[in-house]
Tab-separated table of C-alpha atoms in Angstrom:
chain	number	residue	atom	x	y	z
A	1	UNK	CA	260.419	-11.226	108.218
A	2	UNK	CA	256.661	-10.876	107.842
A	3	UNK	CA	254.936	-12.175	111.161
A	4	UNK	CA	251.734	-14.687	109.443
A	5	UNK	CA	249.347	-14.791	112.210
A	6	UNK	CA	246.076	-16.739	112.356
A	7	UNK	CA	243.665	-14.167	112.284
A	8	UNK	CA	240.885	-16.749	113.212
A	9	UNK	CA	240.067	-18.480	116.557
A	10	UNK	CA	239.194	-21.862	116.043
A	11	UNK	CA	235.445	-22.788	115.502
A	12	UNK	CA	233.955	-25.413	117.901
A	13	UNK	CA	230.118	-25.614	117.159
A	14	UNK	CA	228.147	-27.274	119.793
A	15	UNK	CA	228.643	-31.132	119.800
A	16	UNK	CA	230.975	-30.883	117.253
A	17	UNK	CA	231.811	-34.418	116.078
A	18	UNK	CA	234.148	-33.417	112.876
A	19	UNK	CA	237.080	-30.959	113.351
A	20	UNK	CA	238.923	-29.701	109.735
A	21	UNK	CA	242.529	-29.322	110.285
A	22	UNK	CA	244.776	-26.763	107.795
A	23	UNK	CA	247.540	-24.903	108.309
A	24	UNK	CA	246.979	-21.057	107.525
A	25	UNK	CA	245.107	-18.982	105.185
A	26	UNK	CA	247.071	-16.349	102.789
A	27	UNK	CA	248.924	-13.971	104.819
A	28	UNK	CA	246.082	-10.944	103.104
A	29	UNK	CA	244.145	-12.319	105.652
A	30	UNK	CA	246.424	-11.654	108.598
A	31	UNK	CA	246.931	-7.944	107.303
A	32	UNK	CA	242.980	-7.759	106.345
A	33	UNK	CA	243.676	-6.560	103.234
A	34	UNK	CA	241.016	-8.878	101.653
A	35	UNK	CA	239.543	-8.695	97.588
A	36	UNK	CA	235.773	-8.931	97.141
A	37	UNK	CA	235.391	-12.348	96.342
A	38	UNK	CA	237.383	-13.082	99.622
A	39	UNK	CA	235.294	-14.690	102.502
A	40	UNK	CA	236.072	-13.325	106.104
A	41	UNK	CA	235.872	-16.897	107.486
A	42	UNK	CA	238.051	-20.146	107.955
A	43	UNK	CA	239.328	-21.285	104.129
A	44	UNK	CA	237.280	-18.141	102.653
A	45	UNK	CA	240.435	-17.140	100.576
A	46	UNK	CA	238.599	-16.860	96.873
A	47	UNK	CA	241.752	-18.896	95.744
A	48	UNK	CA	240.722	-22.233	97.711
A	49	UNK	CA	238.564	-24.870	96.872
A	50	UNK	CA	237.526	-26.403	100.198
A	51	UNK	CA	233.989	-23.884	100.011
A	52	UNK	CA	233.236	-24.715	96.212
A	53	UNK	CA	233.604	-28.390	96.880
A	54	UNK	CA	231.356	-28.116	99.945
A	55	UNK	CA	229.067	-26.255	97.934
A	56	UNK	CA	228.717	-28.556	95.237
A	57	UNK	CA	228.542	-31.933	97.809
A	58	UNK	CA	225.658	-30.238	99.447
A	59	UNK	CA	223.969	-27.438	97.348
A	60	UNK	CA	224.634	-24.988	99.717
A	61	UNK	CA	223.869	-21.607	97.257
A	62	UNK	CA	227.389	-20.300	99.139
A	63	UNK	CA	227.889	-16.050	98.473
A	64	UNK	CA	231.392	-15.358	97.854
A	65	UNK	CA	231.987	-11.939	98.943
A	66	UNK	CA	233.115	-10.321	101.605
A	67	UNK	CA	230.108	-9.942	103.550
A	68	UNK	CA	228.925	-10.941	106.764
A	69	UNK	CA	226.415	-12.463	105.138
A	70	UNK	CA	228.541	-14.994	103.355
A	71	UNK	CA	230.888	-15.597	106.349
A	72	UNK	CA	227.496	-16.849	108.571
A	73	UNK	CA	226.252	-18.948	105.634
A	74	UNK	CA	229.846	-21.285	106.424
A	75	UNK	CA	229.282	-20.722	109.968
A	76	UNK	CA	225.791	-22.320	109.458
A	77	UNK	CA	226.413	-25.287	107.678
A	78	UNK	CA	229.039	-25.956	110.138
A	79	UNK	CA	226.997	-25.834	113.073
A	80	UNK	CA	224.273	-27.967	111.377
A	81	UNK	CA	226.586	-30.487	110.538
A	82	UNK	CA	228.494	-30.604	114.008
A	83	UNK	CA	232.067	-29.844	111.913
A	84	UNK	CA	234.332	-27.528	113.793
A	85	UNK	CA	237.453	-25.715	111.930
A	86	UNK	CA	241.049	-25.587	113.958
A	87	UNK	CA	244.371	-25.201	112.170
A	88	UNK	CA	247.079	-26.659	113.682
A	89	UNK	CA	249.308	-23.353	112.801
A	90	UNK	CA	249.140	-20.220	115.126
A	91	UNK	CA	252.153	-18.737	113.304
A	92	UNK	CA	254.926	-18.147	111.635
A	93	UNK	CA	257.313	-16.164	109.714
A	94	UNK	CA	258.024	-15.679	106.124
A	95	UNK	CA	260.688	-14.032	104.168
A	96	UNK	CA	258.329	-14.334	101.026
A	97	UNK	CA	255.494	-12.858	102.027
A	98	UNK	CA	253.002	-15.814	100.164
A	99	UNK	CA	250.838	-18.472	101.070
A	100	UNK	CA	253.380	-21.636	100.591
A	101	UNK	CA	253.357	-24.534	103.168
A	102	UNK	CA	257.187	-24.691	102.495
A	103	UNK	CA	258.033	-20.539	103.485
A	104	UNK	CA	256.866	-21.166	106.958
A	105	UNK	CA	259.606	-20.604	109.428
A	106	UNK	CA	259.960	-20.281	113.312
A	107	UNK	CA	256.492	-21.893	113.599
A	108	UNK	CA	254.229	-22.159	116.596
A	109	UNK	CA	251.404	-25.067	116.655
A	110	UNK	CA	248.413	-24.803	118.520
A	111	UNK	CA	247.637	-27.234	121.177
A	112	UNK	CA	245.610	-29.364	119.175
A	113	UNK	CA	245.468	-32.391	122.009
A	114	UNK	CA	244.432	-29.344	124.479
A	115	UNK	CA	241.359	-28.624	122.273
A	116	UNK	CA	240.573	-32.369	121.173
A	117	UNK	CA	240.375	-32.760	125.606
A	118	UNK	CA	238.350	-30.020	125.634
A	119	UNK	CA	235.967	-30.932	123.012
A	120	UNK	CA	235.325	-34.669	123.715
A	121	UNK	CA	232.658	-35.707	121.134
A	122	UNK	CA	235.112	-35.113	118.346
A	123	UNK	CA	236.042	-38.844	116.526
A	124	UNK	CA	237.099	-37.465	113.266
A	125	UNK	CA	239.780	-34.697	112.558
A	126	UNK	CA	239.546	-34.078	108.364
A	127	UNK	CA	243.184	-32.624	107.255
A	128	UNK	CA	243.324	-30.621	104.185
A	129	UNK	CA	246.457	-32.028	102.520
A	130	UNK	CA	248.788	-34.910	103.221
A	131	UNK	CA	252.191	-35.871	105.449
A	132	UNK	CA	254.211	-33.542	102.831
A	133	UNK	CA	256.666	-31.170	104.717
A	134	UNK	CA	254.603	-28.214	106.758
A	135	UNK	CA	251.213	-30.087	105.730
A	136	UNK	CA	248.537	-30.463	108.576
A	137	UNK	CA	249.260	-34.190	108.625
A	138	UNK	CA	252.991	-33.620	109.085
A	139	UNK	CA	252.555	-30.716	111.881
A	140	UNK	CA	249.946	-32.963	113.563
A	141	UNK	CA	252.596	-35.596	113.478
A	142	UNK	CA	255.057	-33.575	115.341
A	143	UNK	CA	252.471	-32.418	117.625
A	144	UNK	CA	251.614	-35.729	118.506
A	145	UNK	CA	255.180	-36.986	119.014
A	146	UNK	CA	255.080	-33.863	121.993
A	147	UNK	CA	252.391	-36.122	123.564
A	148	UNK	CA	254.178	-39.038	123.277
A	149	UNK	CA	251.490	-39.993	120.956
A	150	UNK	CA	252.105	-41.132	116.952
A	151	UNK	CA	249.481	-42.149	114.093
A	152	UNK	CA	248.760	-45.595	113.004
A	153	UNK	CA	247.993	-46.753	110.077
A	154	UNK	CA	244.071	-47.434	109.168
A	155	UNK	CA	243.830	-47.467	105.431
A	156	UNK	CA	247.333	-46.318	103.059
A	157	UNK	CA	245.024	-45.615	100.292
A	158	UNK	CA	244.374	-41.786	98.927
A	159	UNK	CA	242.601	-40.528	100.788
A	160	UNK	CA	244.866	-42.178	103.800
A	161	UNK	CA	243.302	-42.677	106.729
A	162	UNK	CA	245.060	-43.141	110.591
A	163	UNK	CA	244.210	-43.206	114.101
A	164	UNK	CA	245.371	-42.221	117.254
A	165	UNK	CA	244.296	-42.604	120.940
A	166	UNK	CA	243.533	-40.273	124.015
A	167	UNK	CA	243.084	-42.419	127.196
A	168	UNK	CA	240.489	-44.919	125.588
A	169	UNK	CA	239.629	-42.927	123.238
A	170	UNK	CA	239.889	-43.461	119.207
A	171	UNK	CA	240.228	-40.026	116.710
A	172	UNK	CA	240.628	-41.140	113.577
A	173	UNK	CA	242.209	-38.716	110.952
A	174	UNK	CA	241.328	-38.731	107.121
A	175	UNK	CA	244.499	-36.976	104.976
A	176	UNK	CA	242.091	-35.282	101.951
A	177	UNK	CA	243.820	-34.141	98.410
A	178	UNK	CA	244.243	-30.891	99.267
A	179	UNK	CA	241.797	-28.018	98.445
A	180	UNK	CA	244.821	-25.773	96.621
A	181	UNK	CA	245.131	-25.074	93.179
A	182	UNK	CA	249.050	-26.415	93.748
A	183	UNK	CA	247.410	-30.083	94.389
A	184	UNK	CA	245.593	-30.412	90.976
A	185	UNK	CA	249.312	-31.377	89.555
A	186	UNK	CA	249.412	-34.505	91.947
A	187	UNK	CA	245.265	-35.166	91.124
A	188	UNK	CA	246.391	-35.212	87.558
A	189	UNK	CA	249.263	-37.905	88.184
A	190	UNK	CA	246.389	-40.201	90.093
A	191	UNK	CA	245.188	-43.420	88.050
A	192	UNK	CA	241.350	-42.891	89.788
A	193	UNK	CA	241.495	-39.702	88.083
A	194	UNK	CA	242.721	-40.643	84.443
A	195	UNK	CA	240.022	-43.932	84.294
A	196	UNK	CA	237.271	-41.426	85.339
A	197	UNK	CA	238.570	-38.617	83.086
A	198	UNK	CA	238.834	-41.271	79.749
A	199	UNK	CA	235.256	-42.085	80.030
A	200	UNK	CA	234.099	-38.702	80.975
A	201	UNK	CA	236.175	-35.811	79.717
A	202	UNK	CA	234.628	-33.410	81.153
A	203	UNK	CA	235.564	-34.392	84.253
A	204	UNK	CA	238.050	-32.370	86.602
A	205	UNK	CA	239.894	-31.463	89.501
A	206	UNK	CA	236.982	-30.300	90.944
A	207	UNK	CA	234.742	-33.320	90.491
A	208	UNK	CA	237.363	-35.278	92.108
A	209	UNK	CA	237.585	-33.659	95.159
A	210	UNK	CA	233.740	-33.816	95.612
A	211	UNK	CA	233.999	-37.427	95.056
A	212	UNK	CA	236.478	-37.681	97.973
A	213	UNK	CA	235.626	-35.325	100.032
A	214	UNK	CA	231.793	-36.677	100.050
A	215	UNK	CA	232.435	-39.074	101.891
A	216	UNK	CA	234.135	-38.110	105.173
A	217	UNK	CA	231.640	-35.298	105.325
């Protein structure tokens, strides 16, 4: 069994009022055995989508490389923005050795409620996929559940939107399409998607996520 660690601590920038929640990046990152258009940061795999969508919502002239250069550009915009980054997976073990939600096995969570104490200015956590099985949404459900805790509903529309409480305190969560190549299948099925692309075919995928993703960041 290959043992897929997180290689990266979580990212709290001062004041942080936005946390993004995933689950891990592709097990090359564990190993370090990155390619050159690979970031050395939280979603810097050159496969993803969450940094070219950023990119485009906020002209951000992003490097991708594998620089340190690059990898303080993300850490940047975070900071300015107040957005911290924690995945809710520490790790986990994979006969494949890929980067499917659905290989994960004997998987250990990070103590999401212990950070979101910690951190108290955070209202908003920003999940990078939905409640499907070993999604953030559906960890964050279990670890919740640990907590005695569970989600309620704010909005069932796509992108679906919950809340939850800590003492007196309201988090809400925002479930995003997620940045994956492996979501533009779903995207495709969406009705939003098929008015915008009959009056504009050159939209895509892409476009659509900036759309969302605009506005809960």
């Amino acid at each position: 069994m290959f043992q897929h660690i997180h290689p990266y601590e979580p990212f709290f920038p001062v004041g942080a009022t936005k946390l993004i929640v995933g689950t891990l990046p592709p097990p090359r990152f564990t190993v370090g055995e990155l390619n050159e258009k690979d970031v050395d940061f939280c979603y810097g795999s050159s496969n993803g989508l969450l940094w070219p969508v950023l990119d485009k919502i906020f002209d951000l002239h992003l490097k991708y490389e594998t620089t340190n250069e690059a990898a303080n550009q993300r850490r940047g915009f975070l900071t300015s923005r107040g957005i911290g980054v924690c995945d809710i997976v520490h790790s986990c073990e994979r006969s494949k050795i890929d980067a499917s939600d659905l290989g994960m096995q004997n998987i250990k969570l990070r103590d999401m409620i212990g950070y979101l104490q910690q951190y108290p200015k955070i209202d908003t956590l920003i999940f990078t996929g939905g409640n499907s099985k070993n999604g953030p949404e559906y960890f964050f459900r279990k670890h919740l559940k640990s907590y005695d805790k569970k989600l309620e509903v704010v909005s069932n529309d796509v992108p679906r939107i919950h809340k939850f409480y800590i003492e007196d305190r309201i988090i809400k969560t925002v479930s995003l399409t997620a940045p994956s190549g492996a979501a533009n299948r779903a995207i495709g099925s969406m009705q939003e998607y098929k008015n915008r692309k009959n009056k504009d075919a050159k939209f895509n995928t892409l476009d659509f996520r900036v759309l969302q993703y605009r506005k809960f960041f």
